[in-house]
Each structure stands twice: as C-alpha cells, then as structure tokens.
Short mmCIF file of C-alpha atoms and ligand atoms in Angstrom, two decimals:
data_model
loop_
_atom_site.label_atom_id
_atom_site.label_comp_id
_atom_site.label_asym_id
_atom_site.label_seq_id
_atom_site.Cartn_x
_atom_site.Cartn_y
_atom_site.Cartn_z
CA MET A 1 -0.05 -0.55 -0.24
CA GLU A 2 1.15 3.82 -0.65
CA LYS A 3 1.51 5.91 2.04
CA LYS A 4 0.31 9.69 0.59
CA ASN A 5 2.51 12.10 -0.06
CA LEU A 6 2.22 14.08 3.25
CA ASP A 7 5.60 16.74 4.81
CA TRP A 8 5.69 13.59 8.19
CA GLU A 9 8.32 15.06 10.13
CA ASN A 10 6.43 18.55 10.16
CA ILE A 11 2.89 18.55 10.81
CA GLY A 12 1.71 19.29 13.94
CA PHE A 13 -1.06 18.46 16.47
CA GLY A 14 -3.54 19.58 13.85
CA TYR A 15 -6.95 17.72 11.75
CA ILE A 16 -5.75 16.34 7.88
CA GLN A 17 -8.95 14.92 6.71
CA THR A 18 -8.95 11.35 5.77
CA ASP A 19 -10.40 8.90 3.45
CA LYS A 20 -12.49 6.89 5.84
CA ARG A 21 -14.25 7.41 8.73
CA TYR A 22 -16.57 4.63 11.35
CA VAL A 23 -20.93 5.75 12.05
CA SER A 24 -22.98 4.03 13.96
CA ASN A 25 -26.43 5.27 14.44
CA PHE A 26 -28.45 4.07 17.93
CA LYS A 27 -32.56 4.48 17.46
CA ASP A 28 -34.61 2.91 19.44
CA GLY A 29 -32.96 1.19 21.73
CA LYS A 30 -30.10 -0.19 19.75
CA TRP A 31 -27.08 0.45 17.28
CA ASP A 32 -27.04 -0.07 13.28
CA ASP A 33 -24.58 -2.48 12.06
CA GLY A 34 -22.18 0.85 11.86
CA ALA A 35 -20.04 1.15 8.75
CA LEU A 36 -17.35 2.82 7.03
CA ILE A 37 -18.48 6.11 5.21
CA ASP A 38 -16.55 9.06 3.29
CA ASP A 39 -18.62 11.57 3.94
CA PRO A 40 -16.77 13.95 7.29
CA ASN A 41 -19.30 16.00 7.64
CA ILE A 42 -22.43 15.42 10.01
CA VAL A 43 -25.71 16.75 9.11
CA MET A 44 -28.41 16.87 12.44
CA ASN A 45 -30.95 18.75 14.34
CA GLU A 46 -31.04 22.15 15.67
CA CYS A 47 -32.18 21.26 18.30
CA ALA A 48 -30.17 18.02 19.39
CA GLY A 49 -28.45 16.49 22.40
CA VAL A 50 -25.37 17.65 22.21
CA LEU A 51 -25.63 20.64 20.63
CA GLN A 52 -27.81 22.12 23.21
CA TYR A 53 -26.83 20.03 26.03
CA ALA A 54 -23.37 18.91 25.54
CA GLN A 55 -23.93 15.68 25.77
CA THR A 56 -20.71 14.58 24.00
CA VAL A 57 -18.02 11.32 25.03
CA PHE A 58 -14.46 11.14 23.50
CA GLU A 59 -11.83 8.84 23.51
CA GLY A 60 -7.75 9.34 22.16
CA MET A 61 -5.56 6.83 20.82
CA LYS A 62 -2.72 6.44 18.12
CA ALA A 63 -2.12 4.13 15.31
CA TYR A 64 1.83 3.41 15.49
CA THR A 65 4.31 1.75 12.25
CA THR A 66 6.46 -0.56 14.33
CA GLU A 67 10.25 -1.60 12.89
CA ASP A 68 9.17 -4.32 10.97
CA GLY A 69 6.56 -2.73 9.24
CA HIS A 70 3.35 -3.42 11.14
CA ILE A 71 0.48 -0.94 12.11
CA VAL A 72 -0.43 -1.05 15.70
CA THR A 73 -2.46 0.40 18.40
CA PHE A 74 -1.98 1.14 22.41
CA ARG A 75 -3.82 -1.04 24.45
CA PRO A 76 -7.16 -0.34 23.15
CA ASP A 77 -8.94 -1.93 25.09
CA LEU A 78 -8.55 0.32 28.82
CA ASN A 79 -9.99 3.33 26.03
CA ALA A 80 -13.51 0.75 24.72
CA SER A 81 -13.91 0.41 29.21
CA ARG A 82 -13.48 4.02 29.22
CA MET A 83 -15.95 4.60 26.41
CA VAL A 84 -17.86 2.88 28.54
CA ASP A 85 -17.65 4.81 32.29
CA SER A 86 -18.38 8.09 30.15
CA ALA A 87 -21.13 6.41 28.46
CA LYS A 88 -22.54 6.33 31.46
CA ARG A 89 -21.95 8.42 33.95
CA LEU A 90 -24.07 11.49 30.92
CA GLU A 91 -26.54 8.53 30.45
CA MET A 92 -25.23 7.73 26.80
CA PRO A 93 -26.21 4.31 26.08
CA VAL A 94 -22.41 1.56 26.01
CA PHE A 95 -20.75 0.93 22.61
CA PRO A 96 -19.93 -2.77 22.98
CA GLU A 97 -16.06 -2.66 23.82
CA GLU A 98 -15.59 -5.62 21.53
CA ARG A 99 -17.34 -3.41 18.84
CA PHE A 100 -15.82 -0.22 19.37
CA ILE A 101 -11.85 -2.19 19.69
CA ASP A 102 -13.39 -3.46 14.87
CA ALA A 103 -14.50 -0.18 14.37
CA VAL A 104 -11.00 1.48 15.16
CA VAL A 105 -9.18 -1.31 13.49
CA GLN A 106 -12.08 -0.55 9.73
CA THR A 107 -10.84 2.81 10.29
CA VAL A 108 -7.40 2.45 10.72
CA LYS A 109 -6.94 -0.26 8.28
CA ALA A 110 -9.40 2.00 5.90
CA ASN A 111 -6.75 4.80 6.58
CA ALA A 112 -4.01 2.85 6.17
CA ALA A 113 -2.28 4.59 4.02
CA TYR A 114 -2.12 7.25 6.43
CA VAL A 115 -0.39 5.84 8.80
CA PRO A 116 3.47 7.46 9.47
CA PRO A 117 5.86 6.10 8.23
CA TYR A 118 8.46 4.38 10.87
CA GLY A 119 11.04 6.63 12.92
CA SER A 120 8.92 9.86 10.70
CA GLY A 121 7.62 11.38 14.45
CA ALA A 122 4.73 10.73 13.87
CA THR A 123 1.34 9.29 14.18
CA LEU A 124 -2.13 8.48 12.97
CA TYR A 125 -4.55 9.68 15.64
CA ILE A 126 -7.46 7.99 16.46
CA ARG A 127 -10.59 9.33 17.36
CA PRO A 128 -13.49 7.60 18.52
CA TYR A 129 -16.44 10.02 20.38
CA MET A 130 -20.51 9.09 20.34
CA PHE A 131 -22.81 12.04 21.50
CA GLY A 132 -26.70 12.59 21.27
CA ILE A 133 -28.17 13.51 17.79
CA ASN A 134 -32.17 13.25 18.10
CA PRO A 135 -33.42 16.39 19.58
CA VAL A 136 -33.84 17.17 23.15
CA ILE A 137 -35.65 20.99 24.45
CA GLY A 138 -36.30 19.29 28.07
CA VAL A 139 -33.19 19.28 30.47
CA LYS A 140 -32.64 14.98 29.33
CA PRO A 141 -31.04 12.23 27.44
CA ALA A 142 -30.90 12.60 23.71
CA ASP A 143 -32.89 8.36 22.72
CA GLU A 144 -30.66 8.72 19.83
CA TYR A 145 -26.94 8.81 19.57
CA GLN A 146 -23.87 8.19 16.34
CA PHE A 147 -20.58 5.89 17.62
CA ARG A 148 -18.03 7.28 15.20
CA VAL A 149 -13.78 6.81 14.92
CA PHE A 150 -12.74 8.97 12.44
CA THR A 151 -8.30 9.54 11.85
CA THR A 152 -5.87 12.60 11.22
CA PRO A 153 -1.80 11.94 11.01
CA VAL A 154 0.06 14.02 14.05
CA GLY A 155 3.14 15.44 15.24
CA PRO A 156 3.91 17.20 18.24
CA TYR A 157 1.09 17.94 20.54
CA PHE A 158 3.19 20.72 21.57
CA LYS A 159 5.49 22.91 19.31
CA GLY A 160 8.61 22.00 19.79
CA GLY A 161 8.31 17.88 20.12
CA VAL A 162 9.98 17.14 23.38
CA LYS A 163 12.11 20.29 24.60
CA PRO A 164 10.63 21.32 28.59
CA ILE A 165 7.84 23.66 28.27
CA THR A 166 6.58 26.18 30.75
CA ILE A 167 3.43 25.64 32.40
CA CYS A 168 0.67 28.18 35.23
CA VAL A 169 -1.82 27.18 37.79
CA SER A 170 -4.54 27.22 36.57
CA ASP A 171 -7.41 30.77 38.72
CA PHE A 172 -9.95 28.19 37.74
CA ASP A 173 -11.24 24.99 38.00
CA ARG A 174 -11.14 22.54 35.22
CA ALA A 175 -13.32 20.16 38.08
CA ALA A 176 -15.44 19.64 41.06
CA PRO A 177 -15.24 17.08 42.83
CA HIS A 178 -18.10 14.19 42.45
CA GLY A 179 -18.34 16.16 38.76
CA THR A 180 -17.35 14.64 35.59
CA GLY A 181 -13.49 15.03 35.99
CA HIS A 182 -13.21 10.79 35.65
CA ILE A 183 -14.76 10.61 32.55
CA LYS A 184 -14.31 12.66 29.18
CA ALA A 185 -16.23 14.85 28.40
CA GLY A 186 -16.51 17.47 25.54
CA LEU A 187 -17.49 19.35 28.55
CA ASN A 188 -14.19 19.45 30.14
CA TYR A 189 -12.67 20.77 27.52
CA ALA A 190 -15.30 23.37 26.81
CA MET A 191 -14.65 24.73 29.90
CA SER A 192 -10.47 24.95 30.13
CA LEU A 193 -10.76 27.02 26.88
CA HIS A 194 -11.23 30.28 28.80
CA ALA A 195 -8.62 28.38 30.92
CA ILE A 196 -5.83 27.86 27.71
CA VAL A 197 -6.56 31.44 25.93
CA THR A 198 -5.93 32.57 29.24
CA ALA A 199 -2.20 30.88 29.63
CA HIS A 200 -1.45 31.35 26.19
CA ALA A 201 -1.73 34.36 25.96
CA ASN A 202 0.10 35.00 29.17
CA GLY A 203 3.30 33.19 27.59
CA PHE A 204 2.71 29.85 29.07
CA ASP A 205 2.20 26.45 26.85
CA GLU A 206 -0.32 25.05 29.25
CA ASN A 207 -2.36 25.13 32.89
CA MET A 208 -1.67 22.67 35.93
CA TYR A 209 -5.56 22.39 37.38
CA LEU A 210 -5.24 22.42 41.26
CA ASP A 211 -7.96 20.00 43.30
CA SER A 212 -11.46 23.00 43.53
CA ALA A 213 -12.18 22.05 46.96
CA THR A 214 -8.94 22.69 48.92
CA ARG A 215 -7.11 23.97 45.87
CA THR A 216 -3.63 22.63 47.75
CA LYS A 217 -2.74 19.31 45.33
CA VAL A 218 -2.16 18.74 41.98
CA GLU A 219 -4.32 17.12 39.82
CA GLU A 220 -3.36 17.29 35.96
CA THR A 221 -3.28 20.04 33.00
CA GLY A 222 -6.15 20.45 30.47
CA GLY A 223 -5.17 17.20 28.59
CA ALA A 224 -2.63 14.91 30.01
CA ASN A 225 -1.98 14.16 33.79
CA PHE A 226 1.01 14.71 35.81
CA LEU A 227 4.20 12.40 37.21
CA PHE A 228 6.75 13.66 39.11
CA VAL A 229 10.76 11.97 39.36
CA THR A 230 12.12 13.34 42.59
CA LYS A 231 15.40 13.82 44.06
CA ASP A 232 16.50 10.35 44.80
CA ASN A 233 14.25 8.41 41.42
CA LYS A 234 11.08 7.75 43.25
CA ILE A 235 7.80 8.10 40.73
CA VAL A 236 4.94 10.62 41.67
CA THR A 237 1.92 10.55 39.92
CA PRO A 238 -1.28 12.54 41.26
CA HIS A 239 -4.63 10.51 43.03
CA SER A 240 -7.98 11.66 42.49
CA SER A 241 -10.85 10.69 41.55
CA THR A 242 -10.95 14.26 39.56
CA ILE A 243 -9.03 13.81 37.35
CA LEU A 244 -9.24 11.63 33.93
CA PRO A 245 -7.80 7.75 34.05
CA SER A 246 -3.96 8.42 31.53
CA ILE A 247 -3.87 5.24 29.79
CA THR A 248 -0.42 6.42 29.16
CA ARG A 249 0.08 7.38 33.55
CA ARG A 250 -0.81 3.86 33.87
CA SER A 251 1.50 2.59 31.24
CA LEU A 252 4.53 4.99 32.19
CA MET A 253 3.35 3.58 36.27
CA TYR A 254 4.29 0.04 35.08
CA VAL A 255 7.03 1.39 32.99
CA ALA A 256 8.62 2.85 36.07
CA GLU A 257 8.36 -0.14 38.35
CA HIS A 258 8.72 -3.65 35.52
CA TYR A 259 11.41 -2.13 32.88
CA LEU A 260 13.20 0.72 35.00
CA GLY A 261 13.38 -1.26 38.19
CA LEU A 262 12.11 2.24 40.36
CA GLU A 263 9.38 3.00 42.77
CA VAL A 264 6.35 4.23 42.72
CA GLU A 265 4.05 6.01 44.53
CA GLU A 266 0.80 6.86 42.99
CA ARG A 267 -0.66 9.29 46.13
CA GLU A 268 -2.22 12.65 46.72
CA VAL A 269 0.10 15.52 45.29
CA TYR A 270 0.66 18.81 47.57
CA PHE A 271 1.51 21.76 45.60
CA ASP A 272 3.84 23.15 48.17
CA GLU A 273 5.86 19.76 47.78
CA VAL A 274 6.76 20.33 43.92
CA LYS A 275 9.41 22.10 44.52
CA ASP A 276 11.31 19.33 45.68
CA PHE A 277 11.01 17.03 42.68
CA ALA A 278 13.87 17.03 39.97
CA GLU A 279 11.60 16.29 37.02
CA CYS A 280 7.95 17.10 36.09
CA GLY A 281 6.35 15.45 32.78
CA LEU A 282 2.76 15.50 30.84
CA CYS A 283 2.23 12.46 29.76
CA GLY A 284 -0.44 11.70 27.63
CA THR A 285 -2.52 9.92 24.15
CA ALA A 286 -1.28 13.06 23.11
CA ALA A 287 1.74 14.75 24.60
CA VAL A 288 2.93 10.56 25.30
CA ILE A 289 5.44 12.36 27.60
CA SER A 290 6.08 16.04 27.39
CA PRO A 291 9.18 18.00 29.98
CA VAL A 292 7.56 20.46 31.99
CA GLY A 293 11.09 23.32 33.01
CA LYS A 294 9.57 25.92 35.20
CA VAL A 295 5.46 26.42 36.95
CA VAL A 296 4.68 29.70 37.43
CA ASN A 297 2.40 30.56 39.58
CA HIS A 298 1.11 34.16 39.96
CA GLY A 299 5.19 35.25 39.44
CA GLY A 300 6.27 32.48 41.58
CA GLU A 301 8.31 30.12 39.69
CA ILE A 302 9.52 26.02 40.10
CA CYS A 303 12.12 25.97 37.86
CA PHE A 304 13.13 22.30 38.09
CA PRO A 305 16.95 21.03 38.29
CA SER A 306 16.51 19.34 34.36
CA GLY A 307 16.37 22.69 33.21
CA MET A 308 14.86 23.48 30.23
CA GLU A 309 17.27 22.46 26.99
CA LYS A 310 16.35 18.89 27.47
CA MET A 311 13.71 16.11 28.86
CA GLY A 312 15.74 15.45 32.58
CA PRO A 313 17.37 11.91 32.38
CA THR A 314 14.45 9.36 34.60
CA ILE A 315 11.81 11.54 32.10
CA GLN A 316 13.82 10.83 28.92
CA LYS A 317 14.45 6.72 29.84
CA LEU A 318 10.70 6.71 30.64
CA TYR A 319 9.69 7.61 27.32
CA ASP A 320 12.83 5.70 25.07
CA THR A 321 10.72 2.54 27.60
CA LEU A 322 7.49 3.73 26.21
CA THR A 323 7.46 4.55 22.28
CA GLY A 324 10.50 1.88 22.18
CA ILE A 325 7.86 -0.59 23.02
CA GLN A 326 4.88 1.04 20.68
CA MET A 327 6.91 1.47 18.16
CA GLY A 328 7.18 -2.22 18.48
CA HIS A 329 11.99 -2.14 19.66
CA ILE A 330 10.96 -3.37 22.88
CA GLU A 331 9.27 -6.36 24.34
CA ALA A 332 5.50 -5.14 25.25
CA PRO A 333 3.47 -6.51 27.84
CA GLU A 334 1.27 -9.08 26.61
CA GLY A 335 -1.87 -7.60 25.17
CA TRP A 336 -0.40 -4.11 25.15
CA LEU A 337 0.33 -3.87 20.89
CA ARG A 338 -2.52 -4.93 19.37
CA VAL A 339 -2.12 -5.65 15.38
CA ILE A 340 -4.43 -4.12 12.23
CA GLU A 341 -2.34 -5.25 9.57
N1 LIG B 401 -6.49 13.82 31.55
C1 LIG B 401 -7.33 14.31 29.83
C2 LIG B 401 -7.72 15.23 30.69
C3 LIG B 401 -7.23 14.33 28.61
O1 LIG B 401 -7.88 14.89 27.55
C4 LIG B 401 -6.45 13.41 28.36
C5 LIG B 401 -6.19 13.10 27.03
O2 LIG B 401 -6.15 12.11 26.63
C6 LIG B 401 -5.02 12.81 29.95
C7 LIG B 401 -4.71 13.29 30.97
C8 LIG B 401 -4.11 11.22 29.74
O3 LIG B 401 -5.07 10.12 28.79
P1 LIG B 401 -4.65 9.29 28.20
O4 LIG B 401 -3.05 8.82 28.29
O5 LIG B 401 -5.45 8.07 28.41
O6 LIG B 401 -4.63 9.68 26.45
C1 LIG B 402 -5.87 12.49 24.33
O1 LIG B 402 -4.16 12.89 24.06
O2 LIG B 402 -5.80 12.34 23.03
C2 LIG B 402 -6.32 13.37 24.32
O3 LIG B 402 -7.75 13.56 23.61
C3 LIG B 402 -5.67 14.85 24.46
C4 LIG B 402 -6.32 16.11 23.96
C5 LIG B 402 -5.53 17.54 24.89
C6 LIG B 402 -5.98 15.47 22.19
#
C-alpha cells in the first residue's frame, strides 16, 4: 500500500482529513451494524442533544508503524472500557467494547495510507466519539446517538517537540468534586478553553489545575496527567477522583516499575511539594511525555533541576521505553499492542 505524500516529519497536531470514517447509529434502543463512509460532514437537527446540552464523550488513541512495518494500536481495550464509563456518566447507551475495538481497527485499516512511516516522529491519531443526535429541548438525555471514529495524522502536541515547556497554575478550576473530571466528556474541555487561551496569552504552554475543593493539591493539565520524579528517583503521580485515568500514565507507572526497576507512588501530591521534585512530565496519548521545565504560580517560579534545554534523565528513560514498546523495538507486556496489519 502506497503512503500519502505528506511532509511526515513536519506535521503538527492538527486535523488532516483522511479517506474513511466509521459510523454507527443508536435508535429504538439498539445500535445498527455500523459502516465505513466517505463523508466527513454530519447533518443533524438544530435541536440535537449534543448541540444544546453537550451530551458527547470521546476517546483519543494512536496507531503506530513498528520497526518491522506493522501497524499497531496501543491498549485499545482500555480506551473501549473508559468510553463505557464516560457514556454511563452522561446517561448515554454503551457502545460494546469489542465493537469499539473493531470500529477502530476498520477505520485505521481503511486509512492505512495515512499512518506515518516508522521513524518519522508522527503517528495516526484516532478519535472515537459519541453524541446525542435527536432533538432535545427539556433537559434530559437524547434517545438517539451516533458513534463515530475518524483518524488524522499528527506530530507533537506541543510546538518544539520534546523540549521542556513552561506551565502556570490556573486560577480556573477544571473539575468539581463528584463532577465529571474522571471521564472524557467534551464539557470538561469546553470549560478549559478560556483557561488555556488565558494561559497562552500570558506566555505559558499549559495550565496546572489544582483540586477545586482546597486548591492545595495537584490535579492535571487540560489534556494530560502529571508524573514527577523525586530527587532519589522515585516516580510520583497524583491520585485524585477528579482527574482522567490516563492510559499513558498507567502504562508509564508499569514501565517504571517493571522495566526500569523504579519505585512508584500514586498518591495525593500537594502543590507545596512540587518545588522538591527533580523532574516533571505531562503524560497522555497526545502529549506522550512532555517534559515541564518550569511552573509559575502568580510570579513565584519553580524551576526543575532538569532545566529548559532537554528532558531530565528519568523522564527520558520512560519516554524511550514507552515509545520503544509502541514502535515494536522493545518487547511489550502481553496484550498491550493490537496488530492491525
Ligand atoms: N487527562 C486529560 C484531561 C486528557 O484529555 C488526556 C488525554 O486523553 C489525558 C489525561 C491522558 O490520557 P491518555 O493517556 O489515556 O491519553
Ligand atoms: C489525547 O491525548 O488523546 C487527548 O484527548 C488530549 C487532547 C488534549 C488532545
């Protein structure tokens, strides 16, 4: 199969339309068989539940070309089950997990010409999502839904690739106790837009959100979980019921413990402790691990000893091991890679 003629080394994190997308409709209490289609546009009623009350959930995952030329995805079973959790919280019907994986496989296969080549630094981003589509005007869940998967080739999420970034402590909150912070719902991202535009306008790359109840504990950023490295080389990640359970973070904690022999801790992390860490990174499907060089809190600055030039040594090892597993030159734990072709 011939690859598309794209400038793979230089694509950013944006939308590039690919050839096929998967669609399945939920009506009269059941999902139809689903199919791949060509049209990237969606026509819906002006009163559709998603347009009026933001009833939409999504997932983010990637397809990689391995060193030996296969196309694989990474732990799609975890995205499938997280989407079940998201759907339930927003009173949406569950899209069956095995069908989710099949839809992802079909969509990636149909767009194989867009899966960036091995070594290009780019990947194929996969976006499964689901939304209420019939007219809803009283505040209640929709009766009809659409599940879709599209793909788009992407490069690094942060400009500058893997150079350390500067983040600020946000004055805005991302998620309330007992709210929806732990699911992947569009509404969480809508409410972060003003905060990220403000952060960018002030010269920062991202926001660090604190817990909204006490504003003393580190939560996550708008699109990634935190990993910290202590001065004695332990990996620490915030535990919170109001952050998204990142699949990348869970995988990195496993890699740290079982591949690198490091001690790992998932626990509450107080903002006051941040100054004592040696390294900091943001982890997620889009972010992979993006190193953080500096955290700014209203003029107070925390500069990690790893500096602003390159990743710290431990974050680098985690990055190399995880991407090595994803690209097939380090053996993956059983079941982590799903070979598509
Ligand atoms: N946190 C938020 C708010 C996210 O949007 C994402 C991205 O999916 C993550 C964390 C990272 O999760 P994952 O590693 O599963 O992509
Ligand atoms: C992902 O990492 O897949 C996400 O959904 C995060 C988003 C900020 C692009």
